[in-house]
Amino acid sequence: MIPADLSDAPPLVYADSLDIPVLIRDGPAKRPHQQWRTAKAEPWTSPGAFPAADGWYLPTTTWREIIKAATEVGRDVTPWLHQAPQLARGELVARVAPLYAYLGMHDVEPKHPLPHASGRRLTLNAVYEHGTERSGKNILGYRLGMTMAEWACRSLMGLGQTWHIEDGGPVPALAATFKDPSRTLPDLWGRHEVENAYWLIEAKGGNVGLPHLAPGWKQLAEGGKVLHAFAHRRILCGASVQSKGDLFITIDHEQHPGQPPLPPANGPAQPKAPGAPEDHLGESDDALMETARAQMLVYLALRSAPPSQLRTVALPGDRSTRRRRPDGLTTPLERDSLTRAMRAAVRAEVPPTDEPTRRAHTRGIGLDDFLTYRIPGTELQLGMSRRLFAACDQLHYEDQVIAERTPGLRAEDQRIADEPANEEAEEQHRRDQRRVFRETQDQRRELIQERLRDAYEDGATRQWSDLLPAHQEPRLDLDEHPGILEAATPETYLALRQDDLPYHRR
């Protein structure tokens, strides 16, 4: 792992490393034909910040980092999963499956190579090029656009958690305007702590050219009219991939001065060092709420999983080893000698047949056991810490209470005869339900935050059998798995099989 005091060290190249050309521009323009391979790109030297100059850059990331972004970006569907939490697994599959289905990797020789680059890039695979129907291509375009916008804004440029703007936008007093269905607004918003400004983000994906980008620029302008009094940056992220070409990203931007962002609900805003909400869970109730909300899909998948398919993996309890890195939010673990040594110490000290002693010894030497689950239909394993699971469990309960008081929100309240007669009316009906639900959440925010804080702190000392519906202790997995690529943040876990990476065309 890269120590915090060596943030300018060259990035380590991992088994799933790849390079993504990024073009920073001051506005939409024609597609930069072949420049992703021929332009002289600069290394990414501004981790956690927007770069100081326009031009081509070539950051190196991992497939794990991209998949992490895919699982966390998109509309929050958890209000509709309270009666059927197992559907969260399907939503996670929907978010990652198009990327696995239609993307591949290939080796490249750019005209101006950079040291420490991986030499591999994402591209379209043969199925997409020759066999995929237009509707399937549209699915990839949407998921790719949202995923790469999340990756670029959060992993590269240090933005905090992103949210769908349809839920009310960043300023409570302007929520009604942001929710107005007659306005064509951008997809996402977030708050950049170091820049001390809101970001409005519109994502486009697929074979992205100027005709696709121009409407997105107008959507951002419309959002800027609503937010004009506050300092904000407009980001148009185009994730473009063409037949026999590399995946590259264009980031068109405008920065607007104005009033600083409003302070969070639980106190005055203090700009922080580059990081993620997870880096500040101990000091910020807002960060805890944001993180729990972002992880609700994973929580529901874990909560509804068959007990026999759950397991726990051991990670160091010291979270400082897994804070934001210069090149992303996740920390790959295969070169983490400390974790391997601590796991080996437990294996050597306690036989696998004595599971209770193993669990106690694991925690006694400073390891935490994170609950994990392989998402059905994928080789993707997702998980989280005991503390975060406890906070999500409390948030799930609070949301259930609100859902039960929101007319028509629950599936069992629906009646076929009451369904609107057309798609537009149906969408307006859903918007009204979401609006009532979110407004109630906002009204109860302070109380919910207090309860989440108590649950988070209390979770550190609880057993998994206390937190899981089946009241069972999952098996503790301390074995070596050479084919598994693990990654973690302070409170979350992600792993995938190395042979499950996108097809590598040589």
Short mmCIF file of C-alpha atoms in Angstrom, two decimals, residues 159-479:
data_model
loop_
_atom_site.label_atom_id
_atom_site.label_comp_id
_atom_site.label_asym_id
_atom_site.label_seq_id
_atom_site.Cartn_x
_atom_site.Cartn_y
_atom_site.Cartn_z
CA LEU A 159 -15.88 14.93 -4.81
CA GLY A 160 -17.95 13.70 -1.88
CA GLN A 161 -20.93 11.38 -2.21
CA THR A 162 -23.05 12.01 -5.31
CA TRP A 163 -26.85 12.20 -5.27
CA HIS A 164 -29.58 12.22 -7.88
CA ILE A 165 -30.69 15.79 -8.37
CA GLU A 166 -34.34 14.72 -8.74
CA ASP A 167 -34.43 14.14 -4.98
CA GLY A 168 -34.17 17.85 -4.31
CA GLY A 169 -30.68 19.10 -5.09
CA PRO A 170 -28.13 20.59 -2.72
CA VAL A 171 -30.09 23.53 -1.24
CA PRO A 172 -33.24 22.71 0.75
CA ALA A 173 -34.84 26.08 -0.05
CA LEU A 174 -34.55 25.28 -3.77
CA ALA A 175 -35.78 21.68 -3.52
CA ALA A 176 -39.16 22.38 -5.13
CA THR A 177 -37.45 23.90 -8.16
CA PHE A 178 -35.00 21.01 -8.50
CA LYS A 179 -37.93 18.56 -8.31
CA ASP A 180 -39.94 20.43 -10.95
CA PRO A 181 -40.53 17.85 -13.72
CA SER A 182 -40.92 20.61 -16.31
CA ARG A 183 -37.22 21.49 -15.93
CA THR A 184 -34.60 19.46 -17.78
CA LEU A 185 -31.82 19.23 -15.19
CA PRO A 186 -28.50 17.34 -14.91
CA ASP A 187 -28.20 13.89 -13.37
CA LEU A 188 -26.17 14.31 -10.19
CA TRP A 189 -24.88 16.75 -7.64
CA GLY A 190 -22.22 16.57 -4.96
CA ARG A 191 -20.19 18.78 -2.68
CA HIS A 192 -16.45 19.23 -3.02
CA GLU A 193 -15.15 19.97 0.46
CA VAL A 194 -11.71 21.30 -0.50
CA GLU A 195 -13.05 23.42 -3.37
CA ASN A 196 -15.90 24.48 -1.06
CA ALA A 197 -18.43 24.41 -3.88
CA TYR A 198 -21.32 22.34 -5.19
CA TRP A 199 -20.82 20.30 -8.35
CA LEU A 200 -23.57 19.71 -10.90
CA ILE A 201 -22.88 16.65 -13.04
CA GLU A 202 -24.39 15.37 -16.27
CA ALA A 203 -23.28 11.94 -17.52
CA LYS A 204 -23.26 10.72 -21.10
CA GLY A 205 -21.99 7.37 -22.32
CA GLY A 206 -21.54 5.33 -25.48
CA ASN A 207 -20.36 6.64 -28.85
CA VAL A 208 -20.45 10.19 -27.48
CA GLY A 209 -20.06 13.13 -29.86
CA LEU A 210 -21.09 16.76 -29.90
CA PRO A 211 -24.78 16.01 -30.71
CA HIS A 212 -24.96 13.96 -27.51
CA LEU A 213 -23.01 16.44 -25.38
CA ALA A 214 -24.81 19.64 -26.41
CA PRO A 215 -28.12 18.73 -24.68
CA GLY A 216 -26.19 17.83 -21.53
CA TRP A 217 -24.54 21.24 -21.53
CA LYS A 218 -28.00 22.83 -21.68
CA GLN A 219 -29.14 20.66 -18.77
CA LEU A 220 -26.20 21.91 -16.72
CA ALA A 221 -27.01 25.50 -17.65
CA GLU A 222 -30.58 24.96 -16.46
CA GLY A 223 -29.29 23.59 -13.16
CA GLY A 224 -26.94 26.55 -12.88
CA LYS A 225 -29.88 28.95 -13.19
CA VAL A 226 -31.42 27.33 -10.11
CA LEU A 227 -28.14 27.28 -8.17
CA HIS A 228 -26.77 30.57 -9.50
CA ALA A 229 -26.41 32.29 -6.10
CA PHE A 230 -24.09 29.54 -4.79
CA ALA A 231 -20.55 28.72 -5.85
CA HIS A 232 -20.70 25.70 -8.13
CA ARG A 233 -18.87 23.88 -10.88
CA ARG A 234 -20.64 22.38 -13.87
CA ILE A 235 -19.28 19.03 -15.07
CA LEU A 236 -20.28 17.32 -18.33
CA CYS A 237 -18.71 13.86 -18.36
CA GLY A 238 -18.74 11.96 -21.64
CA ALA A 239 -17.56 8.33 -21.48
CA SER A 240 -16.89 7.50 -25.11
CA VAL A 241 -15.94 4.14 -26.55
CA GLN A 242 -15.96 3.20 -30.23
CA SER A 243 -15.37 0.08 -32.24
CA LYS A 244 -11.65 -0.82 -32.15
CA GLY A 245 -10.94 2.23 -29.99
CA ASP A 246 -10.08 2.94 -26.35
CA LEU A 247 -12.50 4.07 -23.70
CA PHE A 248 -11.77 7.73 -23.01
CA ILE A 249 -13.49 10.48 -21.05
CA THR A 250 -14.14 14.10 -21.91
CA ILE A 251 -14.83 16.44 -19.00
CA ASP A 252 -16.30 19.77 -20.08
CA HIS A 253 -16.51 22.27 -17.23
CA GLU A 254 -17.45 25.74 -16.06
CA GLN A 255 -16.82 27.26 -12.64
CA HIS A 256 -19.17 29.86 -11.17
CA PRO A 257 -18.50 32.03 -8.09
CA GLY A 258 -21.12 32.71 -5.47
CA GLN A 259 -22.04 32.08 -1.86
CA PRO A 260 -20.29 29.17 -0.13
CA PRO A 261 -22.27 25.94 0.33
CA LEU A 262 -24.66 25.79 3.25
CA PRO A 263 -23.28 24.21 6.44
CA PRO A 264 -24.28 20.60 7.11
CA ALA A 265 -27.21 19.90 9.38
CA ASN A 266 -25.09 19.07 12.42
CA GLY A 267 -22.71 21.99 12.55
CA PRO A 268 -20.54 24.49 10.64
CA ALA A 269 -18.82 23.30 7.50
CA GLN A 270 -15.04 23.00 7.73
CA PRO A 271 -13.11 22.25 4.53
CA LYS A 272 -11.29 18.94 4.93
CA ALA A 273 -8.29 17.33 3.33
CA PRO A 274 -9.04 15.31 0.21
CA GLY A 275 -10.96 12.25 1.22
CA ALA A 276 -14.27 10.46 1.13
CA PRO A 277 -17.18 10.53 3.58
CA GLU A 278 -15.88 7.26 5.03
CA ASP A 279 -12.67 9.02 6.09
CA HIS A 280 -14.69 11.23 8.47
CA LEU A 281 -17.26 8.88 10.03
CA GLY A 282 -15.89 9.38 13.51
CA GLU A 283 -16.29 13.16 13.42
CA SER A 284 -19.27 13.88 11.16
CA ASP A 285 -22.86 12.71 11.50
CA ASP A 286 -23.49 13.90 7.95
CA ALA A 287 -20.67 11.71 6.64
CA LEU A 288 -22.10 8.74 8.52
CA MET A 289 -25.56 9.37 7.09
CA GLU A 290 -24.17 9.75 3.55
CA THR A 291 -22.13 6.56 3.80
CA ALA A 292 -24.97 4.49 5.24
CA ARG A 293 -27.36 5.76 2.58
CA ALA A 294 -24.86 4.99 -0.22
CA GLN A 295 -24.37 1.42 1.08
CA MET A 296 -28.02 0.48 1.55
CA LEU A 297 -28.14 -1.72 -1.56
CA VAL A 298 -25.19 -3.75 -0.29
CA TYR A 299 -26.68 -3.88 3.20
CA LEU A 300 -30.00 -5.20 1.87
CA ALA A 301 -28.20 -7.81 -0.23
CA LEU A 302 -26.28 -8.98 2.86
CA ARG A 303 -29.33 -8.91 5.08
CA SER A 304 -31.41 -11.03 2.70
CA ALA A 305 -28.68 -13.52 1.75
CA PRO A 306 -29.03 -17.18 2.74
CA PRO A 307 -27.00 -17.57 5.97
CA SER A 308 -24.93 -20.41 4.47
CA GLN A 309 -23.63 -18.05 1.75
CA LEU A 310 -22.37 -15.35 4.11
CA ARG A 311 -18.82 -15.29 5.37
CA THR A 312 -16.53 -12.82 7.09
CA VAL A 313 -13.02 -11.75 6.09
CA ALA A 314 -10.45 -10.24 8.42
CA LEU A 315 -9.07 -6.74 7.85
CA PRO A 316 -6.93 -4.58 10.15
CA GLY A 317 -9.01 -2.55 12.59
CA ASP A 318 -6.73 0.45 11.95
CA ARG A 319 -8.68 2.34 9.27
CA SER A 320 -5.82 4.73 8.52
CA THR A 321 -4.25 2.07 6.28
CA ARG A 322 -7.30 2.24 3.99
CA ARG A 323 -8.06 5.94 3.63
CA ARG A 324 -8.32 7.67 0.28
CA ARG A 325 -5.32 6.96 -1.94
CA PRO A 326 -3.86 9.31 -4.54
CA ASP A 327 -5.45 7.27 -7.34
CA GLY A 328 -8.76 6.21 -5.86
CA LEU A 329 -11.06 5.40 -2.96
CA THR A 330 -10.24 1.70 -2.58
CA THR A 331 -7.04 0.07 -1.34
CA PRO A 332 -6.00 -3.12 -3.17
CA LEU A 333 -4.97 -5.71 -0.59
CA GLU A 334 -2.84 -8.23 -2.47
CA ARG A 335 0.35 -6.34 -1.59
CA ASP A 336 -0.73 -5.61 1.97
CA SER A 337 1.79 -7.66 3.92
CA LEU A 338 0.33 -6.60 7.29
CA THR A 339 -3.09 -8.08 6.55
CA ARG A 340 -1.58 -11.31 5.24
CA ALA A 341 0.68 -11.65 8.27
CA MET A 342 -2.13 -11.05 10.75
CA ARG A 343 -4.39 -13.57 9.02
CA ALA A 344 -1.57 -16.12 8.98
CA ALA A 345 -0.96 -15.57 12.70
CA VAL A 346 -4.56 -16.51 13.50
CA ARG A 347 -4.40 -19.56 11.23
CA ALA A 348 -1.24 -20.74 12.96
CA GLU A 349 -2.53 -20.09 16.47
CA VAL A 350 -6.07 -21.54 16.29
CA PRO A 351 -7.26 -24.56 14.25
CA PRO A 352 -10.19 -23.98 11.86
CA THR A 353 -12.34 -26.42 13.81
CA ASP A 354 -12.44 -24.01 16.76
CA GLU A 355 -14.45 -21.24 15.12
CA PRO A 356 -15.43 -19.28 18.30
CA THR A 357 -11.81 -19.10 19.46
CA ARG A 358 -10.69 -18.06 15.99
CA ARG A 359 -13.16 -15.19 15.96
CA ALA A 360 -12.14 -14.05 19.42
CA HIS A 361 -8.44 -14.27 18.60
CA THR A 362 -8.98 -12.37 15.34
CA ARG A 363 -10.49 -9.42 17.16
CA GLY A 364 -7.98 -9.72 20.00
CA ILE A 365 -4.97 -9.08 17.74
CA GLY A 366 -6.58 -6.04 16.06
CA LEU A 367 -8.46 -7.52 13.11
CA ASP A 368 -12.07 -6.73 12.29
CA ASP A 369 -14.23 -9.28 10.50
CA PHE A 370 -16.18 -7.76 7.60
CA LEU A 371 -19.36 -9.48 6.46
CA THR A 372 -19.25 -10.44 2.75
CA TYR A 373 -21.49 -12.08 0.17
CA ARG A 374 -21.02 -13.11 -3.46
CA ILE A 375 -23.72 -11.40 -5.51
CA PRO A 376 -25.59 -14.15 -7.41
CA GLY A 377 -24.90 -14.22 -11.13
CA THR A 378 -21.51 -12.56 -10.66
CA GLU A 379 -18.12 -13.32 -9.14
CA LEU A 380 -18.34 -10.01 -7.28
CA GLN A 381 -18.10 -10.11 -3.48
CA LEU A 382 -19.32 -7.09 -1.56
CA GLY A 383 -19.27 -6.45 2.15
CA MET A 384 -19.00 -4.04 5.03
CA SER A 385 -17.84 -3.66 8.60
CA ARG A 386 -19.85 -4.48 11.69
CA ARG A 387 -20.17 -0.78 12.60
CA LEU A 388 -21.43 0.27 9.18
CA PHE A 389 -23.83 -2.68 9.02
CA ALA A 390 -25.30 -1.64 12.38
CA ALA A 391 -25.75 1.93 11.11
CA CYS A 392 -27.39 0.69 7.90
CA ASP A 393 -29.64 -1.58 9.97
CA GLN A 394 -30.85 1.41 11.97
CA LEU A 395 -31.35 3.47 8.81
CA HIS A 396 -33.32 0.60 7.29
CA TYR A 397 -35.63 0.63 10.29
CA GLU A 398 -36.09 4.40 10.15
CA ASP A 399 -36.89 4.21 6.43
CA GLN A 400 -39.41 1.44 7.09
CA VAL A 401 -41.25 3.66 9.54
CA ILE A 402 -41.37 6.48 6.98
CA ALA A 403 -42.43 4.12 4.16
CA GLU A 404 -45.34 2.84 6.21
CA ARG A 405 -46.57 6.42 6.62
CA THR A 406 -46.15 7.35 2.96
CA PRO A 407 -49.42 6.69 1.10
CA GLY A 408 -49.03 4.43 -1.91
CA LEU A 409 -45.27 3.89 -1.52
CA ARG A 410 -45.37 0.26 -0.46
CA ALA A 411 -46.01 -2.42 -3.09
CA GLU A 412 -48.92 -3.87 -1.13
CA ASP A 413 -50.69 -0.48 -1.24
CA GLN A 414 -50.82 -0.47 -5.05
CA ARG A 415 -54.08 -1.17 -6.87
CA ILE A 416 -54.27 -1.92 -10.58
CA ALA A 417 -57.37 0.24 -10.99
CA ASP A 418 -55.55 3.22 -9.49
CA GLU A 419 -52.63 3.08 -11.94
CA PRO A 420 -52.30 6.15 -14.17
CA ALA A 421 -53.37 5.66 -17.74
CA ASN A 422 -50.12 6.79 -19.37
CA GLU A 423 -46.40 6.61 -18.76
CA GLU A 424 -45.97 10.35 -18.12
CA ALA A 425 -48.66 10.35 -15.45
CA GLU A 426 -47.16 7.23 -13.90
CA GLU A 427 -43.74 8.88 -13.67
CA GLN A 428 -45.30 11.96 -12.06
CA HIS A 429 -47.05 9.69 -9.57
CA ARG A 430 -43.71 8.09 -8.65
CA ARG A 431 -42.07 11.51 -8.35
CA ASP A 432 -44.76 12.57 -5.89
CA GLN A 433 -44.18 9.44 -3.80
CA ARG A 434 -40.42 10.00 -3.74
CA ARG A 435 -40.94 13.65 -2.85
CA VAL A 436 -43.14 12.83 0.16
CA PHE A 437 -40.71 10.14 1.30
CA ARG A 438 -37.64 12.40 1.00
CA GLU A 439 -39.34 15.33 2.69
CA THR A 440 -40.19 13.14 5.67
CA GLN A 441 -36.60 11.91 5.77
CA ASP A 442 -35.38 15.51 5.84
CA GLN A 443 -37.81 16.44 8.62
CA ARG A 444 -36.55 13.55 10.77
CA ARG A 445 -32.90 13.92 9.77
CA GLU A 446 -31.55 15.19 13.10
CA LEU A 447 -33.23 12.41 15.09
CA ILE A 448 -32.17 9.74 12.57
CA GLN A 449 -28.57 10.96 12.68
CA GLU A 450 -28.49 10.64 16.46
CA ARG A 451 -29.80 7.08 16.25
CA LEU A 452 -27.34 6.18 13.49
CA ARG A 453 -24.47 7.49 15.58
CA ASP A 454 -25.53 5.35 18.55
CA ALA A 455 -25.93 2.28 16.34
CA TYR A 456 -22.53 2.85 14.67
CA GLU A 457 -20.69 3.17 17.99
CA ASP A 458 -22.58 0.25 19.54
CA GLY A 459 -21.91 -1.95 16.50
CA ALA A 460 -18.20 -2.20 17.27
CA THR A 461 -18.88 -4.49 20.25
CA ARG A 462 -21.79 -6.53 18.88
CA GLN A 463 -21.64 -10.01 17.39
CA TRP A 464 -22.82 -10.74 13.87
CA SER A 465 -25.41 -13.09 15.35
CA ASP A 466 -26.94 -10.05 17.08
CA LEU A 467 -27.19 -8.10 13.83
CA LEU A 468 -28.29 -10.70 11.27
CA PRO A 469 -31.94 -11.81 10.95
CA ALA A 470 -31.02 -15.52 11.20
CA HIS A 471 -28.95 -14.89 14.38
CA GLN A 472 -26.08 -17.01 13.07
CA GLU A 473 -22.35 -16.35 13.08
CA PRO A 474 -20.98 -16.52 9.50
CA ARG A 475 -17.88 -18.62 8.88
CA LEU A 476 -14.64 -16.68 9.29
CA ASP A 477 -12.51 -17.06 6.15
CA LEU A 478 -8.81 -16.62 6.81
CA ASP A 479 -7.57 -18.74 3.91
#
